[in-house]
mmCIF file of C-alpha atoms in Angstrom:
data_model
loop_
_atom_site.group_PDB
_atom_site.id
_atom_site.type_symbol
_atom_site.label_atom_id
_atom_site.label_comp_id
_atom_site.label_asym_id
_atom_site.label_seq_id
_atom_site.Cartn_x
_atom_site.Cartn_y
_atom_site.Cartn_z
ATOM 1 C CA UNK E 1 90.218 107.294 97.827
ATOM 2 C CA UNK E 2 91.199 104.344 100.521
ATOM 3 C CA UNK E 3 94.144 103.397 101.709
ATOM 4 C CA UNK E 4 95.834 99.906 102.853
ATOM 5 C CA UNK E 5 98.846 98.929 104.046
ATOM 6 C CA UNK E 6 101.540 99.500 106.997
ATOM 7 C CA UNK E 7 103.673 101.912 108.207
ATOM 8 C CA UNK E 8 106.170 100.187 105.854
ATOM 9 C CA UNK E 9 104.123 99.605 102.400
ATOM 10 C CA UNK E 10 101.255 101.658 101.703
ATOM 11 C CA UNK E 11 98.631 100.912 98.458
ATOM 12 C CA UNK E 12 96.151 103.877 97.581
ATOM 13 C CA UNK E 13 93.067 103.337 95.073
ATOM 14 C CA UNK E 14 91.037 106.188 93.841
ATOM 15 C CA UNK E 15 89.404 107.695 90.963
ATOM 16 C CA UNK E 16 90.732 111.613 90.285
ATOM 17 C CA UNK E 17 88.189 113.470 89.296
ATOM 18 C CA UNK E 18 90.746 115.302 87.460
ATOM 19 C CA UNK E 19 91.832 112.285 85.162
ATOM 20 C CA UNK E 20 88.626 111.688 84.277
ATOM 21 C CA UNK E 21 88.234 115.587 82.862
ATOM 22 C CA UNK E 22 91.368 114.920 80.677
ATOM 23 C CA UNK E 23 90.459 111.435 79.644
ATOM 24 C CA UNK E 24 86.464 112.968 78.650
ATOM 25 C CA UNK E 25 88.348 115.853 76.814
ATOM 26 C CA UNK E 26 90.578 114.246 75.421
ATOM 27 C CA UNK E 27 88.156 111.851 73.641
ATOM 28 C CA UNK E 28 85.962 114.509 72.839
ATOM 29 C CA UNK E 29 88.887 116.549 70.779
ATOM 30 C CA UNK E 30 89.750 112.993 68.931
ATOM 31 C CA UNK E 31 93.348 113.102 70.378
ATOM 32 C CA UNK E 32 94.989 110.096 70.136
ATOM 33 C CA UNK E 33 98.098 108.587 72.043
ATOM 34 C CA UNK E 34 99.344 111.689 72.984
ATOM 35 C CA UNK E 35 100.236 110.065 76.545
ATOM 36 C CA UNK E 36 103.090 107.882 77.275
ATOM 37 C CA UNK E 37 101.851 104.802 77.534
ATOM 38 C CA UNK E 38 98.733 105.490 75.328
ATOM 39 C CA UNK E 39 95.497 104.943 77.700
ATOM 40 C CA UNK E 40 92.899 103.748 75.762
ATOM 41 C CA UNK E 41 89.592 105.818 75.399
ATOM 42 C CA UNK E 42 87.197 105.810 78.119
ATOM 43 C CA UNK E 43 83.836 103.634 77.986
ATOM 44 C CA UNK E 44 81.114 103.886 77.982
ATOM 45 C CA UNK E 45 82.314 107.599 75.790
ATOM 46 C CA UNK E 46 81.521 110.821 76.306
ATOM 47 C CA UNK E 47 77.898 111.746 74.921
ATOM 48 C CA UNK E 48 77.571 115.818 74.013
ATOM 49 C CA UNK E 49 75.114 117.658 75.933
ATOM 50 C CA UNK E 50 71.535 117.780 74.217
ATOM 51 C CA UNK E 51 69.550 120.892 73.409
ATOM 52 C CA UNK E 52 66.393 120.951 76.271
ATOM 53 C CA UNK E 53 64.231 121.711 73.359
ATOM 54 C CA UNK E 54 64.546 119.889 70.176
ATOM 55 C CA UNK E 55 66.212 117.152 72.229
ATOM 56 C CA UNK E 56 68.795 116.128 69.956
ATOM 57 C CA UNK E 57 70.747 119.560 68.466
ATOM 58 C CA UNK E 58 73.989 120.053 71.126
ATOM 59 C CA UNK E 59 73.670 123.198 72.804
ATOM 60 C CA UNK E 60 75.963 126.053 71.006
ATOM 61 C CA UNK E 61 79.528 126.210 72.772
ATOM 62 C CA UNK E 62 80.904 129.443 73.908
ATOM 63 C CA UNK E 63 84.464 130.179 72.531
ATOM 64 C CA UNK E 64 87.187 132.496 74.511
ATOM 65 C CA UNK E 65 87.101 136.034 72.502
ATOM 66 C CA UNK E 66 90.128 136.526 70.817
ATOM 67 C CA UNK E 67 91.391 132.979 70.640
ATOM 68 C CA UNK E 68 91.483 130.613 67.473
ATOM 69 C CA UNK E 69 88.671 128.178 67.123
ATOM 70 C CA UNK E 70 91.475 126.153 64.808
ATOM 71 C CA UNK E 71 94.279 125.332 67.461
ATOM 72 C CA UNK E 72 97.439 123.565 66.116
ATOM 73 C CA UNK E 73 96.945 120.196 66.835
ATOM 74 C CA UNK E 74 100.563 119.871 68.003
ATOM 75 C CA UNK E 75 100.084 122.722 70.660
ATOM 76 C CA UNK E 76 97.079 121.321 71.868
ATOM 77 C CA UNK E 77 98.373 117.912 72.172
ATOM 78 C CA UNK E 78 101.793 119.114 74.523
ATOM 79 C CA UNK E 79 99.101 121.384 76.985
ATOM 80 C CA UNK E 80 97.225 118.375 77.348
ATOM 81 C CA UNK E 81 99.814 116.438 78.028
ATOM 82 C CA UNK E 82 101.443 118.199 80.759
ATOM 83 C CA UNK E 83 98.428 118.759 82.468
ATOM 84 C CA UNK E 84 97.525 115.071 82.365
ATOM 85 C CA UNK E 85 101.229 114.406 83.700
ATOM 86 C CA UNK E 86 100.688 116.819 86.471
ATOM 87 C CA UNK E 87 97.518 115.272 87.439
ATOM 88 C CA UNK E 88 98.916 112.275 87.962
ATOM 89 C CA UNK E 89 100.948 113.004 90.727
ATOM 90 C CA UNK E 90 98.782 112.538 93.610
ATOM 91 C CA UNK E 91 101.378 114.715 96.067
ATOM 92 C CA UNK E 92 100.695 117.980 93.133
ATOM 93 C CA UNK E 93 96.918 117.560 92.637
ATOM 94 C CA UNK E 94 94.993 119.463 94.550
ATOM 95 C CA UNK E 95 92.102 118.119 96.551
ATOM 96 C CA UNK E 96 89.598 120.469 95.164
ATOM 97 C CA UNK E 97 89.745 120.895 91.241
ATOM 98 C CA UNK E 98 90.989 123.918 89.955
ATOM 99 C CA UNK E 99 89.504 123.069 86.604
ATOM 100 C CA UNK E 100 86.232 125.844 87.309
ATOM 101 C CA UNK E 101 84.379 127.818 84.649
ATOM 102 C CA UNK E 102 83.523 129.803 83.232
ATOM 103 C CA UNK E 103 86.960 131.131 82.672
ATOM 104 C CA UNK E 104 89.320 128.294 83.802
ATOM 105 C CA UNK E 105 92.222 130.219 84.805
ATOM 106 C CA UNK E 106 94.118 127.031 85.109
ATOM 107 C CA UNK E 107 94.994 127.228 82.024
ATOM 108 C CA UNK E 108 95.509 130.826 81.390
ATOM 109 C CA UNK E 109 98.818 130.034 80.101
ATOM 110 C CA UNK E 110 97.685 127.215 78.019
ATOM 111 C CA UNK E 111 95.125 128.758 75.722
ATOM 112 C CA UNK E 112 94.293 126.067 72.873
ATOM 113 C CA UNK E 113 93.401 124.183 76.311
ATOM 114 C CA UNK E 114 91.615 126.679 77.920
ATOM 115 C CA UNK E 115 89.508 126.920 74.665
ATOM 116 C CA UNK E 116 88.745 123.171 74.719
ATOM 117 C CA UNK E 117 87.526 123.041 77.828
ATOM 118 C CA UNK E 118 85.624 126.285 77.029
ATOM 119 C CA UNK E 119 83.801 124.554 74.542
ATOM 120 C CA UNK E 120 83.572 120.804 75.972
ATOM 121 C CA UNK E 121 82.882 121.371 79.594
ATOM 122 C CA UNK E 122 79.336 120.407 80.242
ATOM 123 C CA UNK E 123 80.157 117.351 78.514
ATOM 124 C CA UNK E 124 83.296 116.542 80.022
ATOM 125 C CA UNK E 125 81.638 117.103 83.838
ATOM 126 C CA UNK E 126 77.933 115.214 83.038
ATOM 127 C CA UNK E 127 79.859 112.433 82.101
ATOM 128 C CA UNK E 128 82.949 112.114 84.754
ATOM 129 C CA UNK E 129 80.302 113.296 87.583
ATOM 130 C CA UNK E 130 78.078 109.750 86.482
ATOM 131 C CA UNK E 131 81.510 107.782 86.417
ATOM 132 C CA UNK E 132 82.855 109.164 89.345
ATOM 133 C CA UNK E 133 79.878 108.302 91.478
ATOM 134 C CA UNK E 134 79.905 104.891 89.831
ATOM 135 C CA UNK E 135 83.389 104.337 91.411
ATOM 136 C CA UNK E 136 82.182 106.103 94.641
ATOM 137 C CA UNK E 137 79.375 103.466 95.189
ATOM 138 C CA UNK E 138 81.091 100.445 94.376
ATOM 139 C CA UNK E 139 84.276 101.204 96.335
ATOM 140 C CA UNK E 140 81.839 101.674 99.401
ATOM 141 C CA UNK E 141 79.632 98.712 98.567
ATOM 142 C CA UNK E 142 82.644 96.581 97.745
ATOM 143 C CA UNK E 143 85.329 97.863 99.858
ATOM 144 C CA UNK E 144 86.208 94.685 101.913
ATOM 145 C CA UNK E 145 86.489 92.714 98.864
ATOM 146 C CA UNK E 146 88.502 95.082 97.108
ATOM 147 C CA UNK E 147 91.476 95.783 100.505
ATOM 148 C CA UNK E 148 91.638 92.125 100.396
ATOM 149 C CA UNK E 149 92.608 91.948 96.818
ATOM 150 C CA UNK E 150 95.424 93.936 97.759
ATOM 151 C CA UNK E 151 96.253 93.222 101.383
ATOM 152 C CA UNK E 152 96.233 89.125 100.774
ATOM 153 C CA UNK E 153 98.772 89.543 97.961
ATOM 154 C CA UNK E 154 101.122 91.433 99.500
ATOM 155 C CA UNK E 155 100.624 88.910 102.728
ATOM 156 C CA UNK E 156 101.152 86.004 100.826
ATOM 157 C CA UNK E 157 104.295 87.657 99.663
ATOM 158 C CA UNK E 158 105.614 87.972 102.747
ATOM 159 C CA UNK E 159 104.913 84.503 103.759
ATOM 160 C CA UNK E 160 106.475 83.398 100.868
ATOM 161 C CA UNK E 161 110.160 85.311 101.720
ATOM 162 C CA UNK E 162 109.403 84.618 105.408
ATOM 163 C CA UNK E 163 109.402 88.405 106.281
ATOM 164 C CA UNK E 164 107.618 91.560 106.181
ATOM 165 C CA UNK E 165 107.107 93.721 103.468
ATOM 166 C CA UNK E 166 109.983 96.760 103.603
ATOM 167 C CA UNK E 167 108.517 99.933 102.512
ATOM 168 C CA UNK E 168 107.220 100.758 98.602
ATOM 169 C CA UNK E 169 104.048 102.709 97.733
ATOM 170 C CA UNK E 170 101.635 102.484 94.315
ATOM 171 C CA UNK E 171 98.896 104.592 93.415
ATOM 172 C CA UNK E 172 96.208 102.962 91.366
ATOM 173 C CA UNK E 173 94.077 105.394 89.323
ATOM 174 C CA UNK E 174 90.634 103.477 88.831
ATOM 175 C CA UNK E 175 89.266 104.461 85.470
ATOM 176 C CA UNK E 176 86.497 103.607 83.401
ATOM 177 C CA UNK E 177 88.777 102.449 80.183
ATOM 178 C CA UNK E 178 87.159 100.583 76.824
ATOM 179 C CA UNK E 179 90.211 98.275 76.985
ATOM 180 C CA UNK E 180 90.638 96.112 79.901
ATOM 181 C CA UNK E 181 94.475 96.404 81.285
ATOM 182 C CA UNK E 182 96.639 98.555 83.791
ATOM 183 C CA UNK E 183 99.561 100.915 82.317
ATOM 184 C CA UNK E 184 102.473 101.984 84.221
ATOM 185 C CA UNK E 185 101.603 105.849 84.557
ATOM 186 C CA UNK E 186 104.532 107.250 86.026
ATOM 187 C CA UNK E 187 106.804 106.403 89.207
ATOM 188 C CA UNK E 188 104.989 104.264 91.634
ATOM 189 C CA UNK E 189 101.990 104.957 89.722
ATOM 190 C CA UNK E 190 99.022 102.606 87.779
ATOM 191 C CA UNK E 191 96.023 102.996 85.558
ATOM 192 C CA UNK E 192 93.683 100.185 86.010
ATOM 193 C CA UNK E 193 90.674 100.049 84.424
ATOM 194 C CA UNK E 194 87.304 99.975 85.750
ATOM 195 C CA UNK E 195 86.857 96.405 83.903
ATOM 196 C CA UNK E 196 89.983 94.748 85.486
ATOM 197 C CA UNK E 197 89.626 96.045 88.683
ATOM 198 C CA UNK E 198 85.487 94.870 89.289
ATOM 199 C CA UNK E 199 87.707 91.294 88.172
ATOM 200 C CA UNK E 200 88.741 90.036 91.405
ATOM 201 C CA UNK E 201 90.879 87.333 90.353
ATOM 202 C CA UNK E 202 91.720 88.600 87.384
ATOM 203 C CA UNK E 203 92.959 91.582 89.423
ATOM 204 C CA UNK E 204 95.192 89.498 91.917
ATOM 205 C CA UNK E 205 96.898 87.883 88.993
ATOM 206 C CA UNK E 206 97.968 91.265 87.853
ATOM 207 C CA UNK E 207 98.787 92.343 91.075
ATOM 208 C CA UNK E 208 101.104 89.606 92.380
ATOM 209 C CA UNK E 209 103.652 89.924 90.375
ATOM 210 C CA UNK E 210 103.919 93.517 90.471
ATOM 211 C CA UNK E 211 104.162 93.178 94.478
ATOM 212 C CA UNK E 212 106.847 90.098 93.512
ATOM 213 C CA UNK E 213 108.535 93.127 91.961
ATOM 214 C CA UNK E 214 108.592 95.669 94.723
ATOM 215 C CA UNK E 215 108.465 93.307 98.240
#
């Protein structure tokens, strides 16, 4: 994660590892717009883990003893949800996952969860661990362009009211998305995807009116 901004405004960019787990889980149960707004699935998607030996059988997933292997589609889709909406707030997510096998007692009280991730976990982690260091090295490679983006918008803002900025935060969540856009996730809170965000100027024109909006 990096941060710009003032004592007054402050803009944060990152990728949660966390959001990326849902997102790769999510796609991998075949929910669909169980989120308000609905974020589109992630790209490139998640491939299942291949058997070492035949090379092309998925290895045989574990299942919780004593749980159903049919969850109600309505129950899973609400423990999803709230753990997605949880994750989102950057001031309630812990620094370290808490999403660790093998028994993931994050979700001891949200079993047709637990069970998916049972089942879908290598997956989910081979593929957010590749996009996650994807963001990693392009933030670092790119990080001068990518402050500016941000820090001449809200400058030029200010030079266009003739003052300073007075104070307002956003989180932008960085994710790999197969639908270019940016969704407003919750309270001073974005999704951009991966696409618009590598789009410098196609970024800024999203961005300045948004800081129009809050300067």
């Amino acid at each position: 994660m990096f941060v710009e901004g003032t004592l007054r405004w402050q803009v944060t960019e990152d990728c949660p590892w966390d959001l990326l787990m849902a997102l790769a889980l999510r796609d991998l149960a075949g929910l669909t717009k169980v989120e308000q707004p609905p974020i589109p699935r992630v790209f490139p998607a998640v491939a299942r883990v291949m058997h070492p030996a035949a090379g092309s059988d998925p290895l045989p997933r574990p299942t919780v003893q004593g749980h159903t292997s049919n969850p109600d589609p309505a129950t899973l889709a609400d423990q999803w949800r709230a753990w997605w909406e949880l994750s989102l707030q950057r001031e309630r997510r812990p620094i370290v996952t808490q999403l660790k096998p093998p028994h993931f007692e994050l979700f001891d009280r949200a079993i047709e969860l637990q069970d998916l991730v049972t089942e879908y976990y290598e997956d989910a982690v081979a593929w957010a661990a590749e996009r996650h260091e994807e963001y990693a090295r392009l933030s670092l490679l790119q990080h001068s362009r990518r402050a500016a983006d941000i820090v001449d918008v809200v400058r030029d803002r200010e030079h266009e009211l003739r003052r300073q900025a007075g104070y307002f935060r956003l989180d932008i969540y960085v994710l790999p998305l197969a639908e270019p856009g940016a969704w407003i996730v919750a309270p001073h809170t974005v999704v951009v995807s991966t696409s618009l965000r590598d789009d410098s100027a196609a970024f800024r024109d999203w961005f300045t009116p948004l800081i129009a909006a809050l300067v």
